[in-house]
């Protein structure tokens, strides 16, 4: 099977393929447009770590950084300016897909400062600001699925701000995120907004779950623990998909759907494997189903194009429907062996926020360093 055939078949099966990466160099060289053209990429996700790496790689940002430094702009405002400009440019590349998909895909995400993850009101305020700053209908504002993030999601949706909900680990939190979306849509409807232009995805993180649970299974030891390794993330995602179909076929949803509302699609995130003993395409191969998004680092995208493990034939693939019972049995077995499954998922959320905050601090440090270099060059030139 040719590489394009694998990606095309996955896409034709109802999976929206998004790239988990963005840089100005990728935009300027046309690499993003090329991936859209040849690799069925129909969306982009970003985070502070991605932007920090992009800033350190080459001179694509030099002119803008120099201008910001000359105007005395601080690191926080400069970071927002730099990232929002990249996201705005990416939305332009993807705008034709946004229109062609009926406003479903062609989306680019920009993240609320993760240091606000436990502050509802500040998250709402920055979501409004980023939405207005990028000022493109095909942008998503990323809000974490913390307890404090849930009312922020509802508030943003109620104002017509499309949201990528990030850092979902547990089934209970996935359900809470879906309810927050429905709450927001109902408020938007009462306010007279066009529900068809409001969209959301619910990002369920995968590889981090297995990286957290597998060492506990290894410590427990035994044949059963060994057979359960590497299965918790996919099992949880399959149960989230079951919940997705349940929630978005309810009478409550039918009322919103009749008013033009869109389902909040599950998005599979953290899809690059962390254990090299696992197939590098497993978080794609095992979670193909209609109405989902899979956001992949470029390395994973290339691996899927090269050797995704798909069933024989040319027709649509579905590796999710019919798996819920086995998924539930798998997680029951994990708990029965003594793995504190729910506690570990809670820890993953806490660690996820901490990692996002560290990434934001890394980005701000990188921006400050680049501003200092630009100011030094300017001062040296005028000395």
Coordinates of C-alpha atoms in Angstrom, one line a residue:
X1 CA 0.0 0.0 0.0
X2 CA 1.3 3.4 -0.9
X3 CA 1.8 6.0 1.9
X4 CA -0.9 8.3 0.5
X5 CA -3.2 5.3 0.3
X6 CA -2.9 4.7 4.1
X7 CA -3.6 8.3 5.0
X8 CA -6.4 8.5 2.5
X9 CA -8.1 5.4 3.8
X10 CA -7.9 6.6 7.4
X11 CA -9.3 10.0 6.3
X12 CA -12.1 8.3 4.3
X13 CA -13.0 6.3 7.4
X14 CA -14.0 9.5 9.2
X15 CA -10.8 10.5 11.0
X16 CA -9.6 14.1 10.6
X17 CA -5.8 14.1 10.5
X18 CA -4.3 17.0 12.2
X19 CA -0.6 18.0 12.6
X20 CA 0.7 18.6 16.1
X21 CA 3.2 21.2 15.1
X22 CA 3.5 24.7 13.8
X23 CA 6.4 27.1 13.0
X24 CA 6.9 30.1 10.9
X25 CA 9.5 28.3 8.9
X26 CA 6.9 25.6 8.1
X27 CA 4.6 28.3 7.0
X28 CA 7.1 30.4 5.0
X29 CA 8.5 27.4 3.1
X30 CA 5.1 26.0 2.2
X31 CA 5.7 22.8 4.2
X32 CA 2.3 23.1 5.9
X33 CA 0.5 23.7 2.6
X34 CA 2.4 20.6 1.2
X35 CA 1.2 18.4 4.1
X36 CA -2.4 19.6 3.4
X37 CA -2.0 18.8 -0.2
X38 CA -0.3 15.4 0.0
X39 CA -0.9 14.0 3.4
X40 CA -4.6 14.7 4.2
X41 CA -3.7 17.1 7.0
X42 CA -6.8 19.1 7.8
X43 CA -5.9 20.8 11.0
X44 CA -3.1 22.0 13.3
X45 CA -2.6 21.9 17.1
X46 CA 0.1 23.9 18.9
X47 CA 1.5 24.3 22.4
X48 CA 4.2 26.5 24.1
X49 CA 6.9 23.8 23.7
X50 CA 6.3 23.7 19.9
X51 CA 6.6 27.5 19.7
X52 CA 9.7 27.6 21.9
X53 CA 11.4 25.1 19.6
X54 CA 10.3 27.1 16.6
X55 CA 11.8 30.3 17.9
X56 CA 15.2 28.7 18.5
X57 CA 15.3 27.2 15.0
X58 CA 16.6 29.6 12.4
X59 CA 15.9 33.3 11.8
X60 CA 12.2 33.2 10.7
X61 CA 11.2 35.3 13.7
X62 CA 14.1 37.7 13.7
X63 CA 12.4 40.7 12.1
X64 CA 9.3 40.6 14.3
X65 CA 11.4 40.0 17.4
X66 CA 13.5 43.0 16.5
X67 CA 10.5 45.1 16.1
X68 CA 9.0 44.0 19.4
X69 CA 12.3 44.6 21.2
X70 CA 12.6 48.1 19.7
X71 CA 9.2 48.9 21.0
X72 CA 10.0 47.7 24.5
X73 CA 7.5 44.9 24.5
X74 CA 7.9 42.4 27.3
X75 CA 8.2 38.7 27.0
X76 CA 4.6 37.8 27.8
X77 CA 3.1 40.3 25.3
X78 CA 5.7 39.4 22.7
X79 CA 4.9 35.6 23.1
X80 CA 1.3 36.3 22.5
X81 CA 2.1 38.5 19.4
X82 CA 4.4 35.9 17.9
X83 CA 2.2 32.9 18.5
X84 CA -1.0 34.5 17.4
X85 CA 0.6 35.7 14.2
X86 CA 1.6 32.1 13.4
X87 CA -1.8 30.8 14.2
X88 CA -3.5 33.5 12.1
X89 CA -1.2 32.6 9.1
X90 CA -2.0 28.9 9.5
X91 CA -5.7 29.6 9.5
X92 CA -5.2 31.3 6.1
X93 CA -3.5 28.2 4.8
X94 CA -6.4 26.0 6.1
X95 CA -9.2 28.4 5.2
X96 CA -10.2 26.5 2.0
X97 CA -10.5 23.3 4.0
X98 CA -12.6 25.1 6.6
X99 CA -15.1 26.1 3.9
X100 CA -15.0 22.8 2.0
X101 CA -15.6 20.8 5.2
X102 CA -18.7 22.8 6.1
X103 CA -16.7 24.7 8.8
X104 CA -15.7 21.4 10.6
X105 CA -12.0 21.1 9.8
X106 CA -9.4 23.6 8.6
X107 CA -8.9 24.5 12.3
X108 CA -5.8 25.8 14.2
X109 CA -5.5 25.8 18.0
X110 CA -3.9 28.4 20.2
X111 CA -3.5 27.8 23.9
X112 CA -4.7 29.8 26.9
X113 CA -1.7 30.4 29.2
X114 CA -1.6 27.2 31.2
X115 CA -0.6 29.1 34.4
X116 CA -4.3 30.1 34.4
X117 CA -5.5 26.4 34.5
X118 CA -6.9 26.7 38.0
X119 CA -8.4 30.2 37.5
X120 CA -11.8 30.2 35.8
X121 CA -12.3 33.9 35.3
X122 CA -8.8 34.6 34.0
X123 CA -9.1 31.7 31.6
X124 CA -12.3 33.1 30.3
X125 CA -10.7 36.5 29.9
X126 CA -7.7 35.2 28.0
X127 CA -9.9 33.0 25.8
X128 CA -11.9 36.1 24.8
X129 CA -8.6 38.0 24.1
X130 CA -7.1 35.2 22.0
X131 CA -10.3 34.7 20.0
X132 CA -10.4 38.4 19.2
X133 CA -6.7 38.7 18.6
X134 CA -6.5 35.9 16.0
X135 CA -9.9 37.0 14.7
X136 CA -10.4 34.1 12.4
X137 CA -13.5 31.8 12.5
X138 CA -11.4 28.7 12.0
X139 CA -9.3 29.1 15.2
X140 CA -9.8 27.0 18.4
X141 CA -8.9 28.3 21.8
X142 CA -7.4 25.6 23.9
X143 CA -8.7 25.4 27.5
X144 CA -7.6 22.6 29.9
X145 CA -10.2 20.2 31.3
X146 CA -9.5 21.0 35.0
X147 CA -12.4 21.5 37.4
X148 CA -11.9 25.2 37.1
X149 CA -11.7 24.9 33.3
X150 CA -15.1 23.4 32.9
X151 CA -17.1 26.6 33.6
X152 CA -14.6 28.5 31.4
X153 CA -15.5 26.1 28.6
X154 CA -19.2 26.7 29.0
X155 CA -18.6 30.5 29.1
X156 CA -16.5 30.5 26.0
X157 CA -18.9 28.3 24.0
X158 CA -21.8 30.5 25.2
X159 CA -20.1 33.5 23.6
X160 CA -19.5 31.8 20.3
X161 CA -15.8 31.0 21.0
X162 CA -14.8 27.6 19.5
X163 CA -12.8 25.5 22.0
X164 CA -10.3 22.7 21.9
X165 CA -10.6 21.2 25.4
X166 CA -7.2 19.7 26.4
X167 CA -5.7 17.5 29.1
X168 CA -8.6 14.9 29.4
X169 CA -7.5 11.6 30.9
X170 CA -10.5 10.0 32.7
X171 CA -13.9 9.0 31.4
X172 CA -15.7 11.0 34.1
X173 CA -13.8 14.1 33.0
X174 CA -14.6 13.4 29.4
X175 CA -18.3 13.3 30.2
X176 CA -18.1 16.5 32.3
X177 CA -16.4 18.2 29.3
X178 CA -19.2 17.1 27.0
X179 CA -21.8 18.4 29.4
X180 CA -19.9 21.8 29.7
X181 CA -20.1 22.0 25.9
X182 CA -23.9 21.3 25.9
X183 CA -24.4 23.9 28.6
X184 CA -22.5 26.4 26.6
X185 CA -24.5 25.7 23.4
X186 CA -27.8 26.1 25.3
X187 CA -26.7 29.5 26.6
X188 CA -25.5 30.5 23.1
X189 CA -28.9 29.5 21.7
X190 CA -30.7 31.6 24.2
X191 CA -28.4 34.5 23.2
X192 CA -29.4 34.1 19.6
X193 CA -26.0 33.0 18.3
X194 CA -25.6 30.8 15.2
X195 CA -24.8 27.4 16.7
X196 CA -23.5 26.1 13.3
X197 CA -20.4 28.3 13.6
X198 CA -19.5 27.1 17.1
X199 CA -17.3 24.1 17.3
X200 CA -15.3 22.1 19.9
X201 CA -13.1 19.0 20.2
X202 CA -12.4 17.1 23.4
X203 CA -8.7 16.1 23.5
X204 CA -8.2 12.7 25.2
X205 CA -4.5 12.1 26.0
X206 CA -3.2 8.6 25.3
X207 CA 0.5 7.7 25.5
X208 CA 0.9 9.5 28.9
X209 CA -1.7 7.1 30.4
X210 CA 0.2 4.0 29.4
X211 CA 3.5 5.5 30.4
X212 CA 2.0 6.1 33.9
X213 CA 0.2 2.7 34.3
X214 CA 2.7 0.3 32.7
X215 CA 5.4 0.8 35.4
X216 CA 2.8 -0.1 38.1
X217 CA 1.8 -3.3 36.2
X218 CA 5.5 -4.1 35.9
X219 CA 5.9 -3.7 39.7
X220 CA 2.9 -6.0 40.3
X221 CA 4.4 -8.6 37.9
X222 CA 3.0 -11.8 36.6
X223 CA 1.5 -13.0 33.3
X224 CA -1.8 -11.1 33.6
X225 CA -0.1 -7.8 34.4
X226 CA 2.2 -8.4 31.4
X227 CA -0.7 -9.0 29.1
X228 CA -2.4 -5.7 30.3
X229 CA 0.6 -3.5 29.5
X230 CA 0.0 -0.8 26.9
X231 CA -3.8 -1.3 26.8
X232 CA -5.2 1.2 29.3
X233 CA -5.1 4.3 27.1
X234 CA -6.8 2.7 24.1
X235 CA -9.4 1.1 26.3
X236 CA -10.2 4.4 28.0
X237 CA -10.4 6.1 24.6
X238 CA -12.8 3.5 23.3
X239 CA -15.0 4.0 26.3
X240 CA -14.9 7.8 25.7
X241 CA -16.1 7.1 22.2
X242 CA -18.9 5.0 23.5
X243 CA -19.9 8.0 25.8
X244 CA -19.6 10.3 22.8
X245 CA -22.1 8.4 20.9
X246 CA -24.4 8.2 23.9
X247 CA -24.3 11.9 24.7
X248 CA -24.6 13.0 21.1
X249 CA -27.6 10.9 20.4
X250 CA -29.6 12.0 23.5
X251 CA -32.9 14.0 23.3
X252 CA -31.0 17.0 24.8
X253 CA -28.6 16.8 21.9
X254 CA -31.4 16.3 19.3
X255 CA -32.9 19.7 20.3
X256 CA -29.5 21.4 19.9
X257 CA -28.7 19.6 16.6
X258 CA -32.0 20.7 15.1
X259 CA -30.9 24.3 15.8
X260 CA -27.6 23.7 13.8
X261 CA -25.2 22.6 16.6
X262 CA -22.2 20.4 15.9
X263 CA -21.1 17.4 17.9
X264 CA -18.0 17.9 20.0
X265 CA -15.7 15.4 18.4
X266 CA -13.2 13.3 20.4
X267 CA -9.6 14.2 19.6
X268 CA -6.9 11.6 20.2
X269 CA -3.8 13.5 21.5
X270 CA -0.4 12.5 22.8
X271 CA -0.3 9.9 20.0
X272 CA 3.5 9.5 19.8
X273 CA 4.4 6.3 21.6
X274 CA 6.7 6.7 24.6
X275 CA 7.6 3.0 24.9
X276 CA 9.8 2.0 21.9
X277 CA 8.6 -1.6 22.2
X278 CA 5.1 -0.6 21.0
X279 CA 4.3 -0.1 17.3
X280 CA 4.8 3.6 16.6
X281 CA 1.3 3.8 14.9
X282 CA -0.7 2.1 17.6
X283 CA -2.6 5.2 18.8
X284 CA -3.8 5.7 15.3
X285 CA -4.4 2.1 14.1
X286 CA -6.5 1.1 17.2
X287 CA -8.7 4.2 17.3
X288 CA -10.1 4.7 13.8
X289 CA -13.8 5.6 13.8
X290 CA -16.1 8.2 12.3
X291 CA -16.3 11.7 13.7
X292 CA -12.9 11.7 15.5
X293 CA -9.7 13.8 15.2
X294 CA -6.2 12.3 15.5
X295 CA -3.5 14.9 16.0
X296 CA 0.0 13.6 15.3
X297 CA 3.5 14.8 15.6
X298 CA 5.1 14.8 12.1
X299 CA 7.2 11.7 13.0
X300 CA 4.0 9.8 13.8
X301 CA 2.3 11.1 10.7
X302 CA 5.2 9.8 8.6
X303 CA 5.1 6.5 10.3
X304 CA 1.3 6.1 9.7
X305 CA 1.9 7.0 6.0
X306 CA 4.6 4.4 5.8
X307 CA 3.3 1.4 7.7
X308 CA 0.0 1.9 9.5
X309 CA -1.5 -1.5 10.3
X310 CA -4.8 -1.4 8.5
X311 CA -7.1 -4.4 7.6
X312 CA -6.8 -5.8 4.1
X313 CA -9.0 -4.2 1.5
X314 CA -9.8 -0.7 0.3
X315 CA -12.9 0.1 2.3
X316 CA -13.5 2.2 5.4
X317 CA -11.8 1.1 8.6
X318 CA -13.4 1.0 12.1
X319 CA -11.3 -0.3 15.0
X320 CA -13.5 1.2 17.7
X321 CA -17.1 0.0 17.3
X322 CA -17.8 -3.3 19.0
X323 CA -14.8 -2.9 21.4
X324 CA -16.5 -1.3 24.5
X325 CA -17.1 -4.5 26.4
X326 CA -13.5 -5.7 26.0
X327 CA -12.3 -2.2 26.9
X328 CA -14.3 -2.2 30.1
X329 CA -13.1 -5.7 30.9
X330 CA -9.5 -4.6 30.4
X331 CA -9.8 -1.6 32.8
X332 CA -11.6 -3.8 35.3
X333 CA -8.7 -6.2 35.2
X334 CA -6.2 -3.4 35.7
X335 CA -8.0 -2.3 38.8
X336 CA -8.5 -5.8 40.1
X337 CA -4.8 -6.4 40.0
X338 CA -4.3 -3.4 42.3
X339 CA -3.5 -0.6 40.0
X340 CA -4.9 2.7 41.5
X341 CA -6.3 3.6 38.1
X342 CA -8.4 6.7 38.9
X343 CA -5.8 8.1 41.2
X344 CA -3.2 7.8 38.6
X345 CA -5.4 9.6 36.1
X346 CA -5.9 12.4 38.6
X347 CA -2.1 12.6 39.0
X348 CA -1.7 12.8 35.2
X349 CA -4.0 15.8 35.1
X350 CA -1.9 17.5 37.8
X351 CA 1.3 16.6 36.1
X352 CA -0.1 17.7 32.8
X353 CA -0.8 21.1 34.1
X354 CA 2.6 21.3 35.7
X355 CA 4.3 20.3 32.4
X356 CA 2.2 22.8 30.4
X357 CA 3.2 25.5 32.9
X358 CA 6.9 24.5 32.6
X359 CA 6.5 24.7 28.8
X360 CA 5.0 28.2 29.1
X361 CA 7.9 29.3 31.2
X362 CA 10.3 27.8 28.7
X363 CA 8.6 29.7 25.9
X364 CA 8.7 33.0 27.9
X365 CA 12.4 32.4 28.7
X366 CA 13.1 31.8 25.0
X367 CA 11.2 34.9 24.0
X368 CA 13.0 37.0 26.5
X369 CA 16.4 35.7 25.3
X370 CA 15.5 36.5 21.7
X371 CA 14.3 40.0 22.7
X372 CA 17.6 40.6 24.6
X373 CA 19.6 39.5 21.6
X374 CA 17.7 41.8 19.3
X375 CA 18.1 44.7 21.7
X376 CA 21.8 44.0 22.0
X377 CA 22.2 44.0 18.2
X378 CA 20.3 47.2 17.9
X379 CA 22.4 48.9 20.7
X380 CA 25.6 47.6 19.1
X381 CA 24.6 49.0 15.7
X382 CA 23.9 52.5 17.1
X383 CA 26.9 52.6 19.4

